[in-house]
Tab-separated table of C-alpha atoms and ligand atoms in Angstrom:
chain	number	residue	atom	x	y	z
A	72	UNK	CA	130.589	249.289	151.405
A	73	UNK	CA	132.487	246.980	149.471
A	74	UNK	CA	135.900	247.762	147.308
A	75	UNK	CA	136.345	246.387	143.224
A	76	UNK	CA	139.848	245.812	142.499
A	77	UNK	CA	140.746	246.367	138.628
A	78	UNK	CA	144.412	244.146	138.280
A	79	UNK	CA	147.026	245.446	135.094
A	80	UNK	CA	145.420	243.627	132.105
A	81	UNK	CA	141.485	244.476	133.750
A	82	UNK	CA	142.339	248.474	132.864
A	83	UNK	CA	145.159	247.700	130.563
A	84	UNK	CA	143.652	248.121	126.853
A	85	UNK	CA	141.195	251.063	126.647
A	86	UNK	CA	137.815	249.361	125.865
A	87	UNK	CA	138.985	247.093	128.814
A	88	UNK	CA	138.748	250.401	130.959
A	89	UNK	CA	135.451	250.659	129.103
A	90	UNK	CA	134.330	247.557	130.195
A	91	UNK	CA	135.323	248.541	133.547
A	92	UNK	CA	133.556	251.660	133.612
A	93	UNK	CA	130.472	250.006	133.164
A	94	UNK	CA	131.170	246.764	135.717
A	95	UNK	CA	131.317	249.349	138.429
A	96	UNK	CA	128.052	251.464	137.828
A	97	UNK	CA	125.951	247.920	137.316
A	98	UNK	CA	124.797	248.481	141.132
A	99	UNK	CA	124.180	250.838	143.780
A	100	UNK	CA	126.091	249.787	146.621
A	101	UNK	CA	128.578	252.048	147.314
A	102	UNK	CA	132.177	251.452	146.180
A	103	UNK	CA	135.836	252.310	146.724
A	104	UNK	CA	137.388	250.793	143.155
A	105	UNK	CA	141.316	249.976	143.251
A	106	UNK	CA	143.026	250.319	139.807
A	107	UNK	CA	146.551	249.233	138.709
A	108	UNK	CA	149.126	250.513	136.682
A	109	UNK	CA	148.275	248.855	132.946
A	110	UNK	CA	149.427	245.753	132.288
A	111	UNK	CA	153.290	246.226	131.436
A	112	UNK	CA	153.856	249.841	132.865
A	113	UNK	CA	155.521	249.292	136.240
A	114	UNK	CA	157.887	246.144	134.678
A	115	UNK	CA	158.678	249.587	132.140
A	116	UNK	CA	158.878	251.769	135.433
A	117	UNK	CA	161.330	248.860	136.858
A	118	UNK	CA	163.368	248.858	133.812
A	119	UNK	CA	163.454	252.994	133.048
A	120	UNK	CA	164.806	252.346	136.789
A	121	UNK	CA	167.356	249.937	136.433
A	122	UNK	CA	168.917	252.314	133.895
A	123	UNK	CA	169.437	255.159	135.555
A	124	UNK	CA	171.087	252.472	138.901
A	125	UNK	CA	173.219	251.664	136.245
A	126	UNK	CA	174.131	255.489	134.989
A	127	UNK	CA	172.227	254.385	131.342
A	128	UNK	CA	170.371	258.025	131.465
A	129	UNK	CA	169.745	257.886	127.213
A	130	UNK	CA	168.995	254.338	127.357
A	131	UNK	CA	165.706	256.341	129.968
A	132	UNK	CA	165.713	258.668	128.314
A	133	UNK	CA	164.008	256.683	125.039
A	134	UNK	CA	162.553	253.670	127.548
A	135	UNK	CA	160.655	257.114	128.450
A	136	UNK	CA	160.128	258.326	125.222
A	137	UNK	CA	158.643	254.494	124.460
A	138	UNK	CA	156.087	254.045	127.323
A	139	UNK	CA	155.030	258.124	126.995
A	140	UNK	CA	154.306	256.907	123.636
A	141	UNK	CA	151.952	254.165	124.823
A	142	UNK	CA	149.491	256.213	126.323
A	143	UNK	CA	149.451	258.575	124.112
A	144	UNK	CA	148.232	256.658	121.795
A	145	UNK	CA	146.087	254.666	125.035
A	146	UNK	CA	143.831	258.590	125.554
A	147	UNK	CA	143.256	258.464	121.609
A	148	UNK	CA	141.096	255.959	121.543
A	149	UNK	CA	140.088	255.924	125.223
A	150	UNK	CA	138.545	258.702	124.851
A	151	UNK	CA	136.039	260.635	122.917
A	152	UNK	CA	135.346	264.035	123.060
A	153	UNK	CA	137.756	266.926	122.722
A	154	UNK	CA	137.522	268.423	126.224
A	155	UNK	CA	138.539	264.768	128.103
A	156	UNK	CA	141.300	264.019	125.155
A	157	UNK	CA	142.917	267.291	126.436
A	158	UNK	CA	142.434	266.878	129.894
A	159	UNK	CA	144.321	263.586	129.544
A	160	UNK	CA	146.816	264.976	127.545
A	161	UNK	CA	147.719	267.400	130.070
A	162	UNK	CA	148.342	264.389	133.011
A	163	UNK	CA	150.314	262.664	130.792
A	164	UNK	CA	152.445	265.482	129.846
A	165	UNK	CA	152.893	265.957	133.947
A	166	UNK	CA	153.962	262.750	134.740
A	167	UNK	CA	156.406	261.993	131.789
A	168	UNK	CA	157.316	265.709	132.559
A	169	UNK	CA	158.309	264.191	136.002
A	170	UNK	CA	160.510	261.242	135.012
A	171	UNK	CA	161.921	262.835	132.398
A	172	UNK	CA	163.147	265.646	135.410
A	173	UNK	CA	164.409	262.581	137.966
A	174	UNK	CA	166.343	261.380	134.363
A	175	UNK	CA	168.669	264.888	135.335
A	176	UNK	CA	169.300	263.110	139.483
A	177	UNK	CA	170.823	261.201	140.993
A	178	UNK	CA	169.635	258.383	142.124
A	179	UNK	CA	167.885	256.862	145.198
A	180	UNK	CA	166.605	254.213	146.165
A	181	UNK	CA	163.411	256.271	147.387
A	182	UNK	CA	163.652	257.987	143.700
A	183	UNK	CA	163.240	254.816	142.579
A	184	UNK	CA	159.992	254.960	144.244
A	185	UNK	CA	158.909	257.460	142.936
A	186	UNK	CA	159.315	256.227	139.504
A	187	UNK	CA	157.485	253.072	140.488
A	188	UNK	CA	154.265	255.019	141.527
A	189	UNK	CA	154.324	256.976	138.473
A	190	UNK	CA	151.696	253.821	136.462
A	191	UNK	CA	149.230	253.490	139.660
A	192	UNK	CA	149.296	257.651	139.486
A	193	UNK	CA	148.410	257.615	135.095
A	194	UNK	CA	145.340	254.575	135.465
A	195	UNK	CA	143.453	256.436	137.940
A	196	UNK	CA	143.483	260.296	136.548
A	197	UNK	CA	143.194	258.588	133.423
A	198	UNK	CA	139.883	256.394	134.468
A	199	UNK	CA	138.711	259.704	136.374
A	200	UNK	CA	138.962	261.532	133.249
A	201	UNK	CA	136.891	258.301	131.498
A	202	UNK	CA	134.284	258.828	134.163
A	203	UNK	CA	133.979	262.201	134.037
A	204	UNK	CA	132.836	262.395	130.470
A	205	UNK	CA	130.574	259.287	130.869
A	206	UNK	CA	128.894	262.082	133.673
A	207	UNK	CA	129.527	259.047	136.311
A	208	UNK	CA	129.780	261.364	139.345
A	209	UNK	CA	132.579	259.861	141.595
A	210	UNK	CA	135.554	261.334	143.786
A	211	UNK	CA	139.734	260.278	142.748
A	212	UNK	CA	141.147	259.211	146.184
A	213	UNK	CA	145.320	259.719	147.242
A	214	UNK	CA	146.379	256.802	148.391
A	215	UNK	CA	149.518	258.707	149.631
A	216	UNK	CA	147.294	260.435	151.669
A	217	UNK	CA	146.099	257.651	153.314
A	218	UNK	CA	148.141	254.444	152.493
A	219	UNK	CA	151.011	253.926	154.633
A	220	UNK	CA	153.915	251.402	156.098
A	221	UNK	CA	155.640	251.380	159.378
A	222	UNK	CA	159.563	251.391	159.134
A	223	UNK	CA	159.394	247.092	159.098
A	224	UNK	CA	157.428	248.530	155.503
A	225	UNK	CA	154.199	246.181	157.679
A	226	UNK	CA	150.894	248.351	156.893
A	227	UNK	CA	149.781	250.943	159.569
A	228	UNK	CA	146.020	249.255	159.263
A	229	UNK	CA	145.092	251.699	162.602
A	230	UNK	CA	146.451	255.141	161.227
A	231	UNK	CA	145.056	253.672	157.341
A	232	UNK	CA	141.219	253.641	158.911
A	233	UNK	CA	141.335	256.665	160.139
A	234	UNK	CA	143.021	258.700	157.501
A	235	UNK	CA	140.184	256.955	154.477
A	236	UNK	CA	137.743	257.252	157.515
A	237	UNK	CA	137.956	261.063	157.595
A	238	UNK	CA	137.828	261.231	153.373
A	239	UNK	CA	135.001	259.531	153.612
A	240	UNK	CA	133.034	261.273	155.472
A	241	UNK	CA	134.373	264.831	153.898
A	242	UNK	CA	133.135	263.531	150.826
A	243	UNK	CA	130.208	261.926	151.959
A	244	UNK	CA	127.933	263.287	149.510
A	245	UNK	CA	129.886	260.864	146.952
A	246	UNK	CA	128.565	257.219	146.294
A	247	UNK	CA	131.690	256.243	144.031
A	248	UNK	CA	135.872	256.008	145.214
A	249	UNK	CA	138.668	255.717	142.505
A	250	UNK	CA	142.054	254.850	144.202
A	251	UNK	CA	145.313	253.983	143.659
A	252	UNK	CA	146.728	250.091	144.757
A	253	UNK	CA	150.429	249.438	145.224
A	254	UNK	CA	151.978	252.820	146.174
A	255	UNK	CA	151.547	254.125	149.590
A	256	UNK	CA	154.035	256.664	152.138
A	257	UNK	CA	156.582	253.975	154.271
A	258	UNK	CA	157.548	255.762	157.437
A	259	UNK	CA	159.920	258.708	156.310
A	260	UNK	CA	157.583	260.336	154.568
A	261	UNK	CA	158.721	259.405	151.301
A	262	UNK	CA	156.527	258.146	148.454
A	263	UNK	CA	157.056	254.068	148.915
A	264	UNK	CA	155.090	250.665	147.520
A	265	UNK	CA	153.403	247.142	148.570
A	266	UNK	CA	155.539	245.537	146.726
A	267	UNK	CA	155.229	243.766	143.513
A	268	UNK	CA	151.511	242.794	143.549
A	269	UNK	CA	150.631	244.599	145.969
A	270	UNK	CA	147.418	246.765	144.636
A	271	UNK	CA	145.810	243.226	146.124
A	272	UNK	CA	146.660	244.133	149.863
A	273	UNK	CA	145.847	247.667	149.915
A	274	UNK	CA	141.570	246.437	148.737
A	275	UNK	CA	142.407	243.594	150.958
A	276	UNK	CA	143.269	246.526	153.580
A	277	UNK	CA	140.625	249.255	152.118
A	278	UNK	CA	138.485	246.314	152.836
A	279	UNK	CA	139.659	245.513	156.519
A	280	UNK	CA	139.638	249.666	156.979
A	281	UNK	CA	136.745	250.529	156.192
A	282	UNK	CA	134.643	246.948	157.885
A	283	UNK	CA	133.334	246.472	153.326
A	284	UNK	CA	130.630	244.268	153.040
A	285	UNK	CA	133.506	242.222	149.902
A	286	UNK	CA	136.391	242.634	148.316
A	287	UNK	CA	135.844	241.863	144.877
A	288	UNK	CA	139.557	241.281	142.540
A	289	UNK	CA	138.981	241.212	139.407
A	290	UNK	CA	141.409	240.138	137.137
A	291	UNK	CA	142.190	237.981	133.601
A	292	UNK	CA	140.918	234.593	135.241
A	293	UNK	CA	137.367	232.798	136.363
A	294	UNK	CA	139.157	232.597	140.354
A	295	UNK	CA	141.261	230.754	142.210
A	296	UNK	CA	142.267	227.400	139.295
A	297	UNK	CA	143.688	224.341	141.057
A	298	UNK	CA	147.213	224.333	139.497
A	299	UNK	CA	149.325	227.672	137.366
A	300	UNK	CA	147.473	227.723	134.955
A	301	UNK	CA	150.876	229.637	133.709
A	302	UNK	CA	152.087	225.661	133.706
A	303	UNK	CA	149.773	223.794	133.783
A	304	UNK	CA	147.384	223.134	130.397
A	305	UNK	CA	144.252	221.903	131.783
A	306	UNK	CA	143.184	223.369	135.296
A	307	UNK	CA	139.596	224.322	136.649
A	308	UNK	CA	138.015	227.257	138.804
A	309	UNK	CA	138.046	226.710	142.855
A	310	UNK	CA	134.108	227.759	143.784
A	311	UNK	CA	135.104	228.128	147.290
A	312	UNK	CA	137.987	228.142	149.768
A	313	UNK	CA	138.949	229.468	153.355
A	314	UNK	CA	140.868	232.389	154.041
A	315	UNK	CA	143.380	229.982	155.603
A	316	UNK	CA	143.955	228.184	152.494
A	317	UNK	CA	144.047	231.355	149.964
A	318	UNK	CA	146.667	232.458	152.648
A	319	UNK	CA	148.293	229.053	151.957
A	320	UNK	CA	148.262	229.480	148.135
A	321	UNK	CA	148.324	233.255	148.271
A	322	UNK	CA	151.715	232.788	150.342
A	323	UNK	CA	153.200	229.334	148.250
A	324	UNK	CA	152.851	230.832	144.798
A	325	UNK	CA	149.862	231.592	143.444
A	326	UNK	CA	149.701	235.080	141.386
A	327	UNK	CA	146.750	235.311	141.087
A	328	UNK	CA	146.967	236.843	144.915
A	329	UNK	CA	149.563	239.202	146.368
A	330	UNK	CA	150.967	236.820	149.183
A	331	UNK	CA	150.430	239.258	152.100
A	332	UNK	CA	146.845	239.887	150.617
A	333	UNK	CA	144.635	237.444	153.008
A	334	UNK	CA	145.218	238.184	156.153
A	335	UNK	CA	143.640	242.070	156.518
A	336	UNK	CA	140.207	240.485	155.029
A	337	UNK	CA	140.578	237.396	157.116
A	338	UNK	CA	141.329	239.372	160.563
A	339	UNK	CA	138.633	241.765	160.341
A	340	UNK	CA	135.972	239.090	158.092
A	341	UNK	CA	135.683	240.880	154.867
A	342	UNK	CA	135.033	237.853	152.110
A	343	UNK	CA	137.082	238.273	148.748
A	344	UNK	CA	135.775	237.128	145.704
A	345	UNK	CA	138.158	236.417	142.574
A	346	UNK	CA	136.479	237.256	139.792
A	347	UNK	CA	136.813	237.735	135.768
A	348	UNK	CA	137.007	240.994	134.207
A	349	UNK	CA	137.225	239.552	130.409
A	350	UNK	CA	133.950	236.709	131.500
A	351	UNK	CA	132.309	239.036	134.316
A	352	UNK	CA	129.217	236.334	134.159
A	353	UNK	CA	131.569	233.489	135.412
A	354	UNK	CA	130.828	232.207	139.355
A	355	UNK	CA	134.705	232.927	140.352
A	356	UNK	CA	135.991	232.067	143.913
A	357	UNK	CA	134.070	233.463	147.235
A	358	UNK	CA	137.071	233.642	149.695
A	359	UNK	CA	135.311	233.812	153.499
A	360	UNK	CA	135.913	231.193	156.597
A	361	UNK	CA	134.794	228.283	155.376
A	362	UNK	CA	136.273	226.637	153.216
A	363	UNK	CA	133.400	224.384	151.409
A	364	UNK	CA	135.188	221.124	151.390
A	365	UNK	CA	137.144	218.568	152.644
A	366	UNK	CA	140.308	217.490	151.116
A	367	UNK	CA	143.268	218.593	148.162
A	368	UNK	CA	142.105	222.208	146.473
A	369	UNK	CA	144.802	223.244	144.935
A	370	UNK	CA	148.821	223.334	144.352
A	371	UNK	CA	151.139	226.152	144.157
A	372	UNK	CA	154.716	226.656	143.432
A	373	UNK	CA	156.697	228.937	145.338
A	374	UNK	CA	160.538	229.692	143.390
A	375	UNK	CA	164.085	231.592	144.312
A	376	UNK	CA	164.244	229.071	147.464
A	377	UNK	CA	167.566	228.966	149.576
A	378	UNK	CA	167.941	225.895	151.498
A	379	UNK	CA	170.443	225.454	154.592
A	380	UNK	CA	171.152	222.262	156.187
A	381	UNK	CA	173.540	222.764	159.933
A	382	UNK	CA	174.733	219.926	161.435
A	383	UNK	CA	175.477	219.318	164.033
A	384	UNK	CA	176.516	216.478	167.010
A	385	UNK	CA	175.725	219.420	169.722
A	386	UNK	CA	172.129	218.818	169.002
A	387	UNK	CA	172.005	215.614	170.305
A	388	UNK	CA	170.109	215.583	172.899
A	389	UNK	CA	170.318	219.555	173.691
A	390	UNK	CA	167.876	222.354	174.335
A	391	UNK	CA	167.962	225.526	173.250
A	392	UNK	CA	169.035	224.723	170.438
A	393	UNK	CA	167.201	225.712	167.738
A	394	UNK	CA	166.400	229.246	169.417
A	395	UNK	CA	169.270	230.191	168.909
A	396	UNK	CA	169.543	229.199	165.058
A	397	UNK	CA	166.206	231.064	164.899
A	398	UNK	CA	167.634	234.288	166.624
A	399	UNK	CA	169.784	234.582	163.963
A	400	UNK	CA	166.457	234.496	161.121
A	401	UNK	CA	165.051	236.577	163.496
A	402	UNK	CA	168.515	238.893	163.334
A	403	UNK	CA	167.973	239.694	159.457
A	404	UNK	CA	163.822	240.008	159.720
A	405	UNK	CA	164.152	236.860	157.104
A	406	UNK	CA	161.213	234.911	157.842
A	407	UNK	CA	161.655	230.721	157.581
A	408	UNK	CA	159.312	229.279	155.311
A	409	UNK	CA	160.045	225.171	155.923
A	410	UNK	CA	161.651	223.223	158.668
A	411	UNK	CA	162.537	220.398	159.688
A	412	UNK	CA	164.651	218.245	162.529
A	413	UNK	CA	166.539	215.534	162.946
A	414	UNK	CA	168.524	214.723	165.984
A	415	UNK	CA	171.367	216.177	164.522
A	416	UNK	CA	170.326	218.418	162.146
A	417	UNK	CA	168.830	220.705	160.938
A	418	UNK	CA	167.481	222.103	157.489
A	419	UNK	CA	165.552	225.260	156.924
A	420	UNK	CA	164.469	227.573	154.498
A	421	UNK	CA	164.471	230.868	153.124
A	422	UNK	CA	163.324	233.316	150.013
A	423	UNK	CA	165.796	236.134	150.172
A	424	UNK	CA	169.233	236.108	149.411
A	425	UNK	CA	169.700	239.468	150.541
A	426	UNK	CA	171.263	238.558	154.028
A	427	UNK	CA	172.430	235.287	153.687
A	428	UNK	CA	175.869	235.907	153.793
A	429	UNK	CA	175.143	237.810	157.228
A	430	UNK	CA	173.097	234.393	158.633
A	431	UNK	CA	175.598	232.043	156.806
A	432	UNK	CA	178.232	234.327	159.072
A	433	UNK	CA	176.697	233.636	162.318
A	434	UNK	CA	175.505	229.932	162.111
A	435	UNK	CA	179.167	228.579	161.368
A	436	UNK	CA	179.238	228.156	165.352
A	437	UNK	CA	176.552	226.272	165.071
A	438	UNK	CA	177.731	223.192	163.700
A	439	UNK	CA	178.599	222.482	159.557
A	440	UNK	CA	176.641	224.188	157.087
A	441	UNK	CA	175.171	222.912	153.720
A	442	UNK	CA	173.183	225.208	150.987
A	443	UNK	CA	171.259	224.580	148.281
A	444	UNK	CA	169.924	227.357	145.747
A	445	UNK	CA	167.454	227.271	143.243
A	446	UNK	CA	165.323	225.232	145.086
A	447	UNK	CA	161.233	225.178	144.359
A	448	UNK	CA	158.584	225.214	147.465
A	449	UNK	CA	155.834	222.596	146.287
A	450	UNK	CA	152.253	223.196	147.673
A	451	UNK	CA	149.173	221.213	148.058
A	452	UNK	CA	146.305	223.193	150.087
A	453	UNK	CA	143.455	222.099	151.224
A	454	UNK	CA	140.280	221.938	154.227
A	455	UNK	CA	142.309	219.101	156.665
A	456	UNK	CA	144.678	217.984	154.584
A	457	UNK	CA	146.356	215.582	156.399
A	458	UNK	CA	142.789	213.786	157.381
A	459	UNK	CA	142.211	212.741	154.493
A	460	UNK	CA	142.207	209.362	153.379
A	461	UNK	CA	144.829	208.400	150.621
A	462	UNK	CA	146.353	211.142	150.395
A	463	UNK	CA	149.770	210.544	150.809
A	464	UNK	CA	149.486	207.641	148.759
A	465	UNK	CA	148.436	209.566	146.109
A	466	UNK	CA	150.289	212.810	146.437
A	467	UNK	CA	153.696	210.762	146.377
A	468	UNK	CA	152.188	207.929	144.106
A	469	UNK	CA	152.357	211.005	141.207
A	470	UNK	CA	155.914	211.523	142.179
A	471	UNK	CA	157.817	208.637	142.187
A	472	UNK	CA	159.997	209.343	140.073
A	473	UNK	CA	160.752	212.688	141.121
A	474	UNK	CA	163.382	212.874	143.795
A	475	UNK	CA	162.272	214.767	147.125
A	476	UNK	CA	164.638	217.126	148.981
A	477	UNK	CA	162.077	217.737	152.209
A	478	UNK	CA	158.506	217.592	153.307
A	479	UNK	CA	157.034	219.616	155.821
A	480	UNK	CA	153.771	218.135	156.715
A	481	UNK	CA	151.493	218.884	160.113
A	482	UNK	CA	152.248	221.824	160.385
A	483	UNK	CA	149.358	223.453	159.495
A	484	UNK	CA	145.821	221.788	158.572
A	485	UNK	CA	145.587	222.797	155.144
A	486	UNK	CA	149.513	221.880	153.851
A	487	UNK	CA	151.540	220.149	152.731
A	488	UNK	CA	154.767	221.240	151.340
A	489	UNK	CA	157.597	219.803	149.274
A	490	UNK	CA	161.253	220.944	148.659
A	491	UNK	CA	161.961	220.482	145.301
A	492	UNK	CA	164.751	221.264	142.568
A	493	UNK	CA	163.874	224.351	140.219
A	494	UNK	CA	164.556	222.597	137.417
A	495	UNK	CA	162.009	219.954	138.917
A	496	UNK	CA	159.070	222.378	139.217
A	497	UNK	CA	157.012	221.934	135.755
A	498	UNK	CA	156.987	218.317	135.969
A	499	UNK	CA	156.028	217.781	139.358
A	500	UNK	CA	152.829	220.256	138.370
A	501	UNK	CA	151.727	218.555	135.409
A	502	UNK	CA	152.508	215.140	137.631
A	503	UNK	CA	150.568	216.247	140.249
A	504	UNK	CA	147.349	217.489	138.230
A	505	UNK	CA	147.111	214.286	136.783
A	506	UNK	CA	147.519	211.907	140.213
A	507	UNK	CA	145.876	214.726	142.607
A	508	UNK	CA	143.153	216.095	140.393
A	509	UNK	CA	142.795	213.362	137.406
A	510	UNK	CA	143.327	216.708	135.101
A	511	UNK	CA	145.918	215.274	131.845
B	784	ADP	P1	146.725	241.447	137.947
B	784	ADP	O1	147.425	242.259	136.243
B	784	ADP	O2	144.907	241.472	137.687
B	784	ADP	O3	146.457	241.467	139.367
B	784	ADP	P2	147.734	238.715	137.866
B	784	ADP	O4	149.226	238.607	136.870
B	784	ADP	O5	148.442	239.445	139.071
B	784	ADP	O6	146.427	239.329	137.442
B	784	ADP	O7	147.833	237.269	137.553
B	784	ADP	C1	146.653	236.743	138.249
B	784	ADP	C2	147.071	235.317	137.083
B	784	ADP	O8	147.886	234.198	138.072
B	784	ADP	C3	146.464	234.460	136.002
B	784	ADP	O9	146.541	235.842	134.866
B	784	ADP	C4	147.450	233.382	136.071
B	784	ADP	O10	148.085	233.316	135.011
B	784	ADP	C5	147.957	233.593	137.352
B	784	ADP	N1	148.157	232.276	137.953
B	784	ADP	C6	149.277	231.212	139.152
B	784	ADP	N2	148.895	230.435	139.814
B	784	ADP	C7	147.281	230.804	139.749
B	784	ADP	C8	146.635	230.151	140.393
B	784	ADP	N3	146.627	228.911	141.400
B	784	ADP	N4	144.580	230.463	139.628
B	784	ADP	C9	145.036	231.351	138.430
B	784	ADP	N5	145.363	232.050	138.385
B	784	ADP	C10	147.072	231.782	138.508
B	785	LIG	N1	151.557	247.802	139.595
B	785	LIG	C1	151.798	246.813	140.386
B	785	LIG	C2	152.092	245.630	139.830
B	785	LIG	O1	152.711	245.542	138.751
B	785	LIG	C3	150.960	246.547	141.293
B	785	LIG	C4	149.874	245.250	141.322
B	785	LIG	O2	149.473	244.871	139.628
B	785	LIG	O3	149.517	245.045	141.801
B	785	LIG	O4	153.617	245.164	140.734
B	786	MG	MG1	148.220	240.918	140.663
């Protein structure tokens, strides 16, 4: 059984949804198809939630009406029979009625998650109507019945496995399953989600849970590129890479994959393939245990990084100092991305401001603190790059005019990270494209 996940742009237009229906029926292998919300929908739902949170109900009402219009137009072009159209109309009416009811309830974070879940619920239900109209036998599996996270927002892979297997067993006569990406239940039994871009994570978790033959991530580009195509003009797809390389790139900013989406596939040895819905014949990127080749594969940038420097002469020849510092970050469940130390100072970076004030308060007794916000991590990723000849010369040679705040080298054999001021991000990505990949 294989997994095929289609992102927002892949289902964002009626003709694209038709194309998805074709792609999933091309071969006879059993499959679970994971769908995102139509492109733009989750952003619109975030907007609706924000308006309700601010008490701007009239504004929220207008936003809901606008989104509903979009869906009404969508199904007019999606479906051709009256029966299917009426069914889809009923689905839209039901979900938008729900949103309009929410308008009258006082806002809470859990209500907001209910709002955000409407996108994937709508896309899968409408797709199911399309398949039905085309006579394609399938079963819609509600993700909320098997996808769950614990009190620390970590997916409960054991429980996902058990529940999903039960659902598949109950429908053993079916060969094609459709389910929602992104949404799940949390430890309180409420509707929740796997964070923005989380449908990739859903696909990988399902792939791991059923030990799929392959997890295909279908999107709007022909695989992982060597640089961020939103920022740099000339980029090229990478044919093959290892789980380690892909995980580093996803974590350090390559938006094509959700940051956590690689580990389930890696742990359960499920190959991942990145493919282009708009160009299905393109090779895309194959991600397995094997890197394919040695050397630099890609660069990526992670934004909104905060650097904290703790300076103290008490660090000199002392032990246990770092442990005490790390404990503060552990207490506030805030991951550290980069770290460098000297005999009297340590600098580390985090990507979340959520507990910054509390963290700084607890770090104060350890020394003087300096905080730099608006930083960006630039990661150079590849197989065994730290052993690649000339890498340092090429890397620093191509960015000689850009100040680098911090360097992390040797922590992983697949990654060299630089911390730079956010304003230099575009320049550094462009210069690295030329200097390291010969692409201008
Ligand atoms: P989907 O909606 O299918 O999940 P996303 O928008 O989340 O698609 O991810 C695909 C986008 O990721 C591409 O359109 C591209 O602009 C962006 N992207 C950023 N970095 C990379 C990269 N290194 N390689 C490929 N795409 C990238
Ligand atoms: N629809 C969600 C988002 O836009 C999840 C996803 O597309 O992966 O973030
Ligand atoms: Mg995505």
